[in-house]
Amino acid sequence: MAAAEGGGARPDTAVQRAELRALLATALRPGEAWYLVDISWFKQWKKFVGFDSWDMFGVGDPSLFPGPVDNSGLFSDAETQSLKEHLIDELDYVLVPTEAWNKLVAWYGCIDGQQPIVRKVVEYGLFVKHCKVEVYLLELKLCESSDPDNVISCHFSKADTVATIEKEMRKLFNIPAEKETRLWNRYMSNTFEQLSKPDSTVQDAGLYHGQVVLIEVKNDDDTWPRQHLLAKSSTATSRNFTTSSKSSASSYSSVSATSVITNGDSSNSYGLNSSHLGRGGSGFVCNSYNCGDSASLSQPGLCGLSNLGNTCFMNSALQCLSNTPPLTDYFLEDKYEAEINQNNPLGMRGEIAEAYAELIKQIWSGRQSHVAPRMFKTQVGRFAPQFSGYQQQDSQELLAFLLDGLHEDLNRVKKKPYLELKDANGRPDSVVAKEAWENHRLRNDSIIVDIFHGLFKSTLVCPKCSKVSVTFDPFCYLTLPLPLRRDRLMEVTLVYADPQRRPVQYRVVVPMMGAISDLCESLSKISGVPAENMVVTDVYNHRFHKIFQMDEGLNHIMPKDDIFVYEVCKPSEDGSEYVTLSVYFREKTMRQSSNTSGTVLFGQPLLISVPKHKLTVDHLYVVVLEQISRYVKLPLAEEYSTPCSDKGTCNGSSGVAEGDIEEMDHQDGGQEGKEKLSEIECHTDGCMQVESTRDLQPCKKQHFTFSLVNSYGTSEINSIVEGKILKLNAFSTLAIDWDSDTRRLLFDEQEAQAFEKHSSLLQPQKKKAVVALRDCIELFTTMETLGEHDPWYCPNCKKHQQATKKFDLWSLPKILVVHLKRFSYSRYWRDKLDTVVEFPIRGLNMSEFVCDPRRGSYIYDLIAVSNHYGAMGVGHYTAYAKNKVNDKWYYFDDSSVSVASEDQIVTKAAYVLFYQRRSSEEHLAPSPPQEECDGMDTN
């Protein structure tokens, strides 16, 4: 490979050593450029100049001339020179400031055609500002709202603002400066949120790797194409969390070092930094560039954990465990060494315990602002393959594995005895509980059992023979259900059959897991329209995105969907069979470039019911014109001589969206992932292709023509046959085509979009559910009936029965771990519950929930919280924890550690809580007044 040699003379190795050593200790400053250098080349250079401390004489090795700077090992593609994923600082590359890079290139040159890998220093941190080099930029997919299929990928820093993105999009899509625009992010296939704060950073806006961002240009008439979407979204609470498909972290920096080089990618965030690059030790040694306030680095326990690629879930769990005093003291005092059980077949040969001990010692050494837990992650991945990759995982699941793994690695029982489980059989609870606990300790005896294990009482009652079965089972953490909302509010627009009546928007209460029929029943009660006469639709871009069946689940309807319910009539008494047809409005347009015609959809679609024996163009024309008569005003000379006389022909009028016309060329196929409706088909064998109809009676002039089209309204299947019965099936789609002049003259856009609001919309909405921790505990201890798929085998009946089951707490551990079950799964529904659970910071009294009559006092204080921000399967984990040395609260966000206050801790993100039981001396001492919640942030 050709090399471009440096232009200047190369100084001797001693000068090179001295100049580079000084430059590599340079403090980071926001906006400055730093460069990546392949670690292989850099290591050879260090050996050549004798840079490392072990080179006692500092003479280097002249035989190891490194040649031109070569970064080819960092590229995944030599042509595009794009970086490989998951590169790690100090393991794959080093970062050098601009002056150092310039010197290296001047002395050695660089590989011909290779572009420098330059990255900016950005400022991060909520409480304390930190500088770091952002090695991996965030990729956003940019497109225009009017053309969402034309996507351009661009990379941005997480410190860039929304205004920066808008500026780039204006340039990419040639949007004039005078045009007003607004940005939307798409975080589900049909869910959009406006990016309304131009000065908000990419990180604060919650944008993640691969996020789709759309730019919308204001129409010439000062309306927005997506105005109806905004009306919906403006009532929804804006998200106040960072959600990331690759686990974006909000800051990766030291709590004290004012400048730290850290890889700040959304999927990779590492903090291996060294002010002395050659200092001995493995790649796990981490020395920060500390430019001040270095004294605070001596505070044990205030050590961040670098994100190794979607490992924030692990970091969150580890910080909670690290701040569990009795467990950390056990490892720091080396008590674990005498108890490692390498021969336990259920353990990990002591390797998990040793890796965890090593990590805890690093965290509490007081020498490092953050460490990279690579060795620990490797060991965990060896024994639990689900945690081996770089996919987002659950912090509670890792916690469960880790506590179990540590227990088995440290189990003092070398040979577990076989024990037969015994039922209570009427014996006193205290006897059975004591027996169960002793049996548990005969097989399980470790520091984890000492600290984390408690005892459940489980009572099962057979519904047939009333057999009562009582068992006592150990537990390591308490999984508490959250009270589920049993209903939801939905906003829908009812389009009446009466063509002169404007549509009305309603807010209805429906069952959370209900069906479309429940929506219709609820709407019927406040509107008076019979539920059986309703057809529920999702309207999008002037067409029916979906027409729902009555038995479909409401979980298919997202909060931001535009739901229109049409009133249609059932067959009249004469028994005539009716067909319900979809009708779209289209405007014929001329393409200047090709001198050919096209069509664009406009207005709100119609649903009309017509007797099969009257399915002619003449009758359809009369019916449609009557339905649109409220907003299509004909000249008096052209009024119809008779209105539609068939009172059995009822159909929805043109419903109205809150937005303006969003024109889209019908030839462009699917719109933003909208599916072609499978239930809308046309039997083309009954459709004959002839010329469009002309001058039909009784009208004096035909203002529109009919075409049979697909469900998108984008391609014609056939023209409509004049004077014959049309063979159309249920929910066939017709288009009524207008020329531009007729539409402009006759179509009243303002009236077409007019709608009224029902009083149900004006009623104050209930505040978002807030529950107390005790509500969750009470729900956990409530009697329930087992499901049909989870029966209990009754020893009396000799068969499986749907018994009643009740959990009680018999004894509680020193450290009570409470897992709030925020993620709910069912056959049709996967969701995260963002309910705020109010939990006390101090003085959680669990005594009333413990059913052992000889119980002591169970008073707990909070010591740590694992948080999850974002939706299920994505999002970001952080932790709050109380430092055992100074009793202050801190916020741990991957490699960043910052001071926190008690009023920040109780939020809807709280996922796993760690409580420490007070000692008997603390019980006697006066404690602060117990509060349900010392502070909370419901955002």
Short mmCIF file of C-alpha atoms in Angstrom, two decimals, residues 20 146 181 183 243 293 361 382 399 479 505 561 578 594 642 663 737 743 833 859 873:
data_model
loop_
_atom_site.label_atom_id
_atom_site.label_comp_id
_atom_site.label_asym_id
_atom_site.label_seq_id
_atom_site.Cartn_x
_atom_site.Cartn_y
_atom_site.Cartn_z
CA LEU A 20 3.80 13.36 22.90
CA SER A 146 -44.60 14.30 2.12
CA THR A 181 -41.14 23.90 9.05
CA LEU A 183 -39.94 18.28 12.91
CA THR A 243 -35.28 5.76 24.76
CA ASP A 293 -10.88 18.39 42.15
CA LYS A 361 -12.57 -3.82 44.95
CA ARG A 382 -19.86 -17.72 29.90
CA LEU A 399 -29.84 -9.39 39.35
CA THR A 479 -41.92 -9.32 42.79
CA GLN A 505 -65.96 14.16 18.63
CA ASP A 561 -54.71 6.85 15.78
CA TYR A 578 -77.32 -3.81 1.38
CA SER A 594 -44.98 14.67 -18.71
CA THR A 642 -85.63 15.34 -6.13
CA GLU A 663 -52.00 15.74 -0.85
CA ASP A 737 -62.89 12.03 -9.31
CA ARG A 743 -63.45 21.26 -6.61
CA LEU A 833 -46.63 0.33 33.03
CA ILE A 859 -38.55 -1.20 59.57
CA GLY A 873 -37.26 -3.94 25.03
#
